[in-house]
Amino acid sequence: MKVLVVGSGGREHAICWKLAQSPKVAELYCAPGNAGIAQVAKCVNVKATDVDGMVKWARDNAMDFVVVAPDDPLALGMVDALEAAGIPAFGPRKNAAVIEASKAFSKELMKKYHIPTAKYETFTDLDKALAYIEEQGAPIVVKADGLALGKGVVVAATVDEAKAAAREMMEGKKFGESGSTVVIEECMTGPEVTVLAFADGTHVSTMPASQDHKRAYDGNRGPNTGGMGAISPPPQYTPEIARRCMDEIFLPTIAALKAEDRPFQGVIYFGLMLTPQGPKVVEYNARFGDPECQAVLSLLDSDLMEIFTACREGSLDKLDIRWKDKAACCLVLASGGYPLEYQKGYPISGLEEAGKSNLVFHAGTAEQDGQIVTNGGRVLGVTALGDTLEQAIDNAYAAAKPISFADMHFRTDIGRAF
Ligand code: AMP
Ligand code: GLY
C-alpha cells in the first residue's frame, strides 16, 4: 500500500517508524514531515492544515490510505474530505473529533451519559461567569472552549485569579474565538494518567497507560507545554483502576458517541485524574498524545497498519494486539525558552551515536546544507525501553547524553516528579 501520514512532530515520527516496519506498507509519505521522518518516509511539502491541498496530493499520487494525526486537520474535517474523495483515511470524522475541539460539547456528552468528570457550567456571558466563580469559590478551573494548543486552561488558586482568567479569555480574546465560550469547573486532585485507545466506532482497545509531564521545569513548575516527557506504564494505574476506567469511562464514551451518531474511529485520548472519588475525565483528545505516543508505540509488537485498517473497517475486536511487557520513557529535548520565545536553526550533534541503540524521534528538526538543525520548541524525543520503569528512565537519560545543541533544555525528573 501507498500510505501518507499527515503531521510533522515526534508523534508522526513514531507513527512513521512503526508503519515502515509493516509488510503491508510499500511506500510511505509524510506531509510535511521533518528531518528525522525523512529517514523513514518521503516528505511532502503540503501543510498539515491544508485540507484541499492534502486531498489533491493524495489523489494525484494514488495514496491507498492516509493517517491524519494532529488535532487541527481532524477538527477541520480532513478525514471527511479524504473519504469523500474516495481515499480511505484513519482518524475521526469532524463530528467525532469535536470531543477535543469543543470542551463544552465533551462536558455535555459526559453529563448526558453519566461519565465521571468534574462538575461544571458553560458561559458565554462574562458577568454570569464572574458571578458563578464568586459563588463557587476557589480553587476553580477556567477553560477556553476551543482548541488553544493546550494553553487555554487556568487552574486558579484564588477567586481573583479565576476572574482575571475569565475576563482575559472572554473580553481580551486571548485565544480568539476559542475563548468566547468558557467552561468553569470544579478543581479535582490526584495523579494524572493518559490512556490512549484504538476505536473502530463500536469497539475499543486500550494501549498501555502513560503519563505526560506538561510543565516546562523540574518539580512540575513553570508554564504548560505540549509535554516535556512521557513514561509508560505509570505505576498508579493499577489493574483494578484500569477495569473501573473501562466500565465507567472508556466503553460508555464510545457507546455515547455511537448513540449520538458520531461514531469514533481513530485514536481516542482519555486524560484522566485518579481522584479520591475514583477516576474522572479531565479531557478527551481525538488523536494520539505527544509525547505519550512515542513512549507507547515503542512498546507495540503488532502491525500498526493492520490496526489502523481494522479501526476503519470496524473489525478491531478480531485483532489480537500485542504489547511488550516492558516500560518506556520518552525524554523531550527542547529549545531553551520553549514554550515562550526560542531560537531555531541551531546545529544538533550526537544524533547518530544516540540513535545506535535507542529511538531518537524528531519533533522539530530540519535539514540545512546537509546538517540537522533545530526547527521547533520541542526538538527531539529520546525514547528508551527497560525491564522496569526505573531502567527505562535511566536508559533514556543515558541515550540523550551524546546529544547537544545551543540552549538545549530538558527536565531532569521525567518519571520521578510525582
Ligand atoms: P486540559 O487542557 O483540559 O487537559 O487541562 C490542562 C491541565 O489542567 C490538565 O492536564 C490538568 O493538570 C489541569 N486541569 C484541567 N482541568 C482540571 C480540573 N478540573 N481540576 C484540576 N486540574 C485540572
Ligand atoms: N501530551 C498532551 C497532548 O498531546 O495533548
XYZ file of C-alpha atoms and ligand atoms in Angstrom:
446
model
C 0.000 0.000 0.000
C 0.979 3.621 -0.506
C 0.432 5.380 2.799
C 0.535 9.092 3.695
C 0.880 10.335 7.295
C -0.206 13.920 7.990
C 1.820 15.911 10.560
C 5.375 16.827 11.473
C 6.140 16.113 15.146
C 7.589 13.393 17.359
C 4.225 11.653 17.260
C 4.290 11.479 13.470
C 7.892 10.244 13.519
C 6.890 7.431 15.890
C 3.889 6.549 13.688
C 6.047 6.543 10.527
C 8.769 4.488 12.237
C 6.200 1.860 13.196
C 4.364 1.871 9.836
C 7.672 1.491 7.995
C 8.028 -1.930 9.684
C 4.745 -3.192 8.244
C 4.996 -5.598 5.299
C 1.713 -4.067 4.096
C 3.290 -0.620 3.594
C 5.192 -0.485 0.306
C 5.645 3.296 0.099
C 5.452 5.736 2.990
C 4.984 9.521 2.737
C 4.630 12.234 5.364
C 3.268 15.771 4.929
C 5.023 17.953 5.850
C 7.323 15.738 7.996
C 10.716 16.741 9.402
C 14.389 15.789 9.101
C 14.009 12.613 11.202
C 10.853 11.480 9.453
C 12.747 11.898 6.151
C 14.872 8.910 7.208
C 11.846 6.553 7.098
C 9.358 8.284 4.767
C 9.358 10.645 1.792
C 8.437 14.119 2.993
C 5.825 16.025 1.016
C 5.560 19.794 1.078
C 1.868 20.218 1.965
C 0.827 21.936 5.205
C -0.975 19.698 7.720
C -3.945 22.089 7.823
C -4.303 22.413 4.030
C -7.302 20.124 3.585
C -7.841 20.747 -0.142
C -4.116 20.557 -0.861
C -3.809 17.260 1.041
C -6.760 15.651 -0.727
C -5.393 16.769 -4.091
C -1.891 15.471 -3.367
C -3.237 12.154 -2.068
C -5.431 11.721 -5.141
C -2.797 12.829 -7.666
C -0.304 10.419 -6.134
C -2.723 7.500 -5.752
C -2.458 7.060 -1.977
C -4.222 3.922 -0.705
C -4.534 5.168 2.866
C -3.998 8.421 4.790
C -3.342 8.698 8.540
C -4.391 12.092 9.954
C -2.506 12.503 13.240
C -2.795 16.129 14.515
C -5.845 17.806 16.066
C -6.221 20.770 13.703
C -6.774 18.872 10.428
C -9.093 16.447 12.255
C -11.172 19.369 13.567
C -11.217 20.839 10.046
C -12.700 17.624 8.652
C -9.713 16.309 6.707
C -10.857 12.695 7.186
C -14.334 13.554 5.849
C -12.771 15.292 2.826
C -10.436 12.376 2.059
C -13.208 9.802 2.366
C -15.476 11.936 0.166
C -12.732 11.804 -2.459
C -12.656 8.008 -2.157
C -9.393 7.834 -0.172
C -9.537 5.631 2.949
C -8.368 7.585 5.997
C -7.547 6.897 9.643
C -8.829 9.340 12.241
C -12.206 10.531 13.491
C -14.531 12.478 11.254
C -15.215 16.095 12.126
C -18.397 15.277 14.032
C -16.484 12.926 16.364
C -13.259 14.988 16.565
C -15.431 17.621 18.235
C -14.840 15.843 21.560
C -11.448 17.569 21.508
C -12.320 20.675 19.512
C -15.102 21.750 21.896
C -14.805 21.320 25.654
C -18.413 22.490 26.004
C -19.507 19.601 23.750
C -17.463 16.972 25.571
C -18.597 18.138 29.012
C -22.233 17.979 27.898
C -21.710 14.479 26.478
C -20.248 13.298 29.775
C -23.115 14.831 31.743
C -25.740 13.230 29.496
C -24.174 9.755 29.666
C -23.090 9.865 33.327
C -19.386 9.614 32.578
C -17.413 10.771 35.654
C -15.835 14.225 35.250
C -15.519 17.480 37.188
C -18.761 19.386 37.855
C -19.015 22.390 35.518
C -21.021 25.172 33.904
C -20.584 26.745 30.440
C -20.783 30.513 29.925
C -20.927 32.946 27.019
C -21.742 35.922 29.263
C -18.876 37.364 31.291
C -20.983 38.729 34.175
C -22.642 35.370 34.696
C -19.243 33.650 34.633
C -17.880 36.062 37.261
C -20.923 35.539 39.478
C -20.522 31.751 39.232
C -16.841 31.960 40.199
C -17.798 34.120 43.221
C -20.475 31.622 44.250
C -18.288 28.512 43.856
C -15.090 29.914 45.414
C -11.521 28.745 44.747
C -9.638 26.662 43.764
C -11.515 26.561 40.481
C -10.628 25.852 36.837
C -11.343 28.183 33.880
C -11.096 26.788 30.331
C -11.452 28.335 26.882
C -13.932 26.248 24.858
C -11.960 25.627 21.668
C -8.507 24.452 20.659
C -5.862 26.624 22.328
C -2.722 24.477 21.948
C -3.227 23.059 25.451
C -2.767 26.513 26.911
C -6.366 27.626 27.361
C -6.704 26.229 30.899
C -6.149 28.152 34.138
C -6.194 26.259 37.434
C -6.885 29.241 39.708
C -5.909 29.180 43.376
C -7.972 32.281 44.204
C -11.278 33.818 43.111
C -9.437 36.903 41.798
C -7.146 34.781 39.637
C -10.128 32.886 38.211
C -11.994 36.107 37.445
C -8.949 37.601 35.736
C -8.632 34.458 33.591
C -12.310 34.561 32.582
C -12.020 38.267 31.738
C -8.933 37.730 29.664
C -10.488 34.852 27.696
C -13.918 36.407 27.171
C -13.094 40.122 26.858
C -9.421 40.144 25.937
C -9.926 37.344 23.377
C -6.603 35.900 24.427
C -7.429 32.769 22.442
C -9.511 34.465 19.739
C -12.921 32.878 19.219
C -11.779 29.823 21.234
C -12.345 31.925 24.367
C -15.777 33.412 23.642
C -17.289 30.406 25.415
C -15.690 29.325 28.686
C -16.152 26.220 30.802
C -15.736 26.746 34.540
C -15.254 23.604 36.546
C -14.562 22.090 39.906
C -10.873 21.606 40.712
C -10.032 17.910 41.005
C -6.994 16.424 42.736
C -4.956 13.265 42.212
C -2.383 11.816 39.827
C -2.978 12.341 36.105
C -2.774 9.450 33.672
C -3.283 9.234 29.914
C -4.935 6.238 28.325
C -4.803 6.092 24.534
C -7.155 3.651 22.845
C -7.828 2.469 19.326
C -11.514 2.708 18.439
C -13.468 1.471 15.413
C -16.784 3.164 16.140
C -18.048 0.291 18.286
C -15.073 -1.464 19.895
C -12.230 -0.022 21.894
C -8.762 -1.459 22.531
C -6.622 0.338 25.099
C -2.871 0.817 24.784
C -0.595 0.652 27.842
C -1.324 3.693 30.043
C 1.102 6.595 30.032
C 1.877 9.798 31.850
C 2.892 13.132 30.375
C 4.844 15.923 32.097
C 3.213 19.128 30.927
C 5.147 21.783 32.854
C 8.374 23.165 31.427
C 10.595 22.808 34.510
C 11.538 20.222 37.131
C 9.153 19.669 40.016
C 6.158 20.376 37.750
C 6.881 24.085 37.772
C 6.816 26.697 35.029
C 4.478 27.222 32.092
C 2.413 24.459 30.489
C 3.949 22.946 27.343
C 2.832 20.364 24.811
C 4.652 17.804 27.020
C 8.262 17.508 28.210
C 8.414 13.739 28.516
C 6.311 10.638 28.992
C 6.513 7.273 30.672
C 4.544 4.083 30.147
C 3.053 2.466 32.134
C 2.682 4.688 35.223
C 2.631 2.691 38.488
C -0.508 4.452 39.797
C -2.642 2.922 37.050
C -3.351 -0.435 38.679
C -5.293 -3.298 37.026
C -8.232 -2.501 39.308
C -8.311 1.147 38.238
C -7.971 0.013 34.617
C -11.080 -2.178 34.991
C -13.053 0.684 36.516
C -11.970 3.028 33.732
C -13.024 0.515 31.084
C -16.503 0.070 32.635
C -17.160 3.635 33.776
C -15.351 5.712 31.142
C -13.956 4.029 28.009
C -16.864 1.803 26.932
C -19.529 4.387 27.909
C -17.725 7.097 25.902
C -17.526 5.014 22.717
C -21.162 3.941 23.175
C -22.234 7.557 23.802
C -20.583 8.807 20.626
C -22.172 5.992 18.649
C -25.582 6.740 20.158
C -25.166 10.395 19.178
C -24.475 9.319 15.579
C -20.867 10.400 15.844
C -19.068 7.020 15.790
C -15.445 7.473 16.811
C -12.894 5.761 14.575
C -9.272 6.514 15.314
C -7.243 7.007 18.471
C -9.107 8.435 21.426
C -7.133 10.050 24.228
C -8.529 9.809 27.733
C -6.886 12.376 30.022
C -7.775 11.039 33.467
C -7.379 12.179 37.032
C -7.313 9.448 39.679
C -9.255 11.362 42.334
C -10.116 10.139 45.853
C -13.652 9.522 44.479
C -12.362 7.390 41.597
C -11.071 8.014 38.079
C -12.568 11.021 36.287
C -12.097 12.507 32.813
C -10.056 15.728 32.639
C -10.202 15.903 28.867
C -10.674 13.935 25.702
C -8.465 14.309 22.662
C -9.249 12.895 19.247
C -5.733 11.654 18.475
C -2.516 10.166 19.882
C -0.989 12.415 22.566
C 2.509 13.662 22.010
C 4.952 12.724 23.610
C 2.829 9.856 25.017
C 2.640 8.330 21.522
C 6.417 7.996 21.329
C 6.634 6.032 24.584
C 3.561 3.885 23.914
C 4.214 2.957 20.259
C 7.742 1.884 21.183
C 6.027 -0.909 23.189
C 3.835 -2.138 20.307
C 4.664 -5.550 18.855
C 1.757 -5.823 16.400
C 1.495 -4.355 12.902
C 0.229 -0.753 13.210
C -1.058 -0.729 9.633
C -3.288 -3.734 10.403
C -4.647 -1.921 13.454
C -5.358 1.280 11.512
C -7.160 -0.728 8.833
C -9.236 -2.599 11.436
C -10.263 0.693 13.095
C -11.598 1.933 9.798
C -13.334 -1.319 8.924
C -14.973 -1.835 12.322
C -13.133 -5.107 12.965
C -10.929 -4.150 15.903
C -12.464 -6.937 18.017
C -10.975 -9.525 15.615
C -7.397 -8.370 16.260
C -5.111 -9.591 18.996
C -2.931 -6.539 19.644
C 0.333 -7.423 21.365
C 2.465 -5.142 23.562
C 5.927 -5.677 25.011
C 5.950 -6.482 28.702
C 8.390 -3.633 29.313
C 8.382 0.009 30.347
C 9.199 3.010 28.155
C 10.395 6.538 28.745
C 10.431 9.422 26.249
C 12.602 12.382 27.225
C 11.935 15.587 25.288
C 14.921 17.763 24.386
C 13.554 21.259 23.839
C 14.794 24.647 22.650
C 15.773 26.977 25.509
C 12.876 29.354 26.163
C 10.134 26.963 24.975
C 7.123 27.301 25.319
C 7.651 31.081 25.116
C 10.349 32.674 22.920
C 13.058 30.476 21.417
C 15.527 30.413 18.544
C 15.630 27.945 15.662
C 18.345 26.804 13.283
C 20.975 25.537 15.763
C 23.019 22.527 14.550
C 22.383 19.310 16.519
C 25.284 16.981 17.286
C 25.434 13.431 18.652
C 22.305 12.145 16.900
C 23.992 9.195 15.273
C 25.560 7.922 18.478
C 22.330 8.376 20.456
C 20.348 6.549 17.778
C 22.601 3.465 17.741
C 20.693 1.516 20.373
C 17.714 3.738 21.156
C 14.964 5.591 19.347
C 15.502 9.267 18.729
C 12.243 10.672 17.392
C 12.444 14.087 15.776
C 9.821 16.634 16.821
C 11.109 19.944 15.473
C 14.099 19.494 13.181
C 15.046 20.482 9.650
C 17.937 19.793 7.312
C 20.108 22.728 6.312
C 23.080 22.197 3.985
C 23.386 18.543 4.988
C 23.238 19.319 8.716
C 20.271 18.587 11.018
C 19.227 21.753 12.885
C 16.611 22.724 15.470
C 13.316 23.861 13.981
C 10.754 23.984 16.794
C 10.120 24.217 20.530
C 10.230 20.507 21.153
C 13.196 19.272 19.127
C 13.728 15.562 19.891
C 12.084 12.749 21.854
C 14.718 10.297 23.065
C 12.829 7.096 23.763
C 14.164 4.038 25.554
C 12.771 0.785 26.933
C 13.621 -1.063 30.127
C 12.518 -4.139 32.051
C 11.375 -1.776 34.791
C 10.282 1.844 34.673
C 13.412 2.902 36.573
C 15.546 1.196 33.934
C 13.645 2.793 31.073
C 14.135 6.237 32.638
C 17.863 5.632 33.217
C 18.235 4.348 29.650
C 16.520 7.403 28.161
C 18.761 9.812 30.074
C 21.855 7.806 29.143
C 20.789 7.724 25.486
C 20.345 11.523 25.424
C 23.858 12.171 26.791
C 25.682 12.474 23.444
C 23.115 14.910 22.001
C 23.687 18.641 22.202
C 22.600 21.901 20.596
C 22.755 25.526 21.709
C 20.379 26.400 24.590
C 19.136 22.782 24.869
C 16.650 22.346 27.719
C 15.183 19.181 29.246
C 13.671 18.133 32.535
C 15.821 16.003 34.802
C 12.874 14.383 36.629
C 10.831 12.636 33.930
C 9.069 9.690 35.601
C 10.159 10.832 39.031
C 8.228 14.050 39.528
C 5.176 12.627 41.287
P -6.804 20.223 29.710
O -6.313 21.047 28.562
O -8.284 20.241 29.895
O -6.201 18.865 29.745
O -6.137 20.866 31.013
C -4.755 21.036 31.139
C -4.317 20.676 32.546
O -5.031 21.463 33.507
C -4.655 19.236 32.915
O -3.662 18.367 32.487
C -4.741 19.323 34.426
O -3.445 19.279 35.005
C -5.302 20.694 34.648
N -6.770 20.592 34.844
C -7.715 20.669 33.898
N -8.941 20.533 34.419
C -8.774 20.361 35.746
C -9.675 20.188 36.850
N -10.996 20.177 36.690
N -9.139 20.038 38.076
C -7.798 20.097 38.258
N -6.908 20.265 37.273
C -7.381 20.404 36.029
N 0.741 15.471 25.566
C -0.554 16.036 25.605
C -1.256 16.066 24.337
O -0.813 15.564 23.329
O -2.345 16.629 24.302
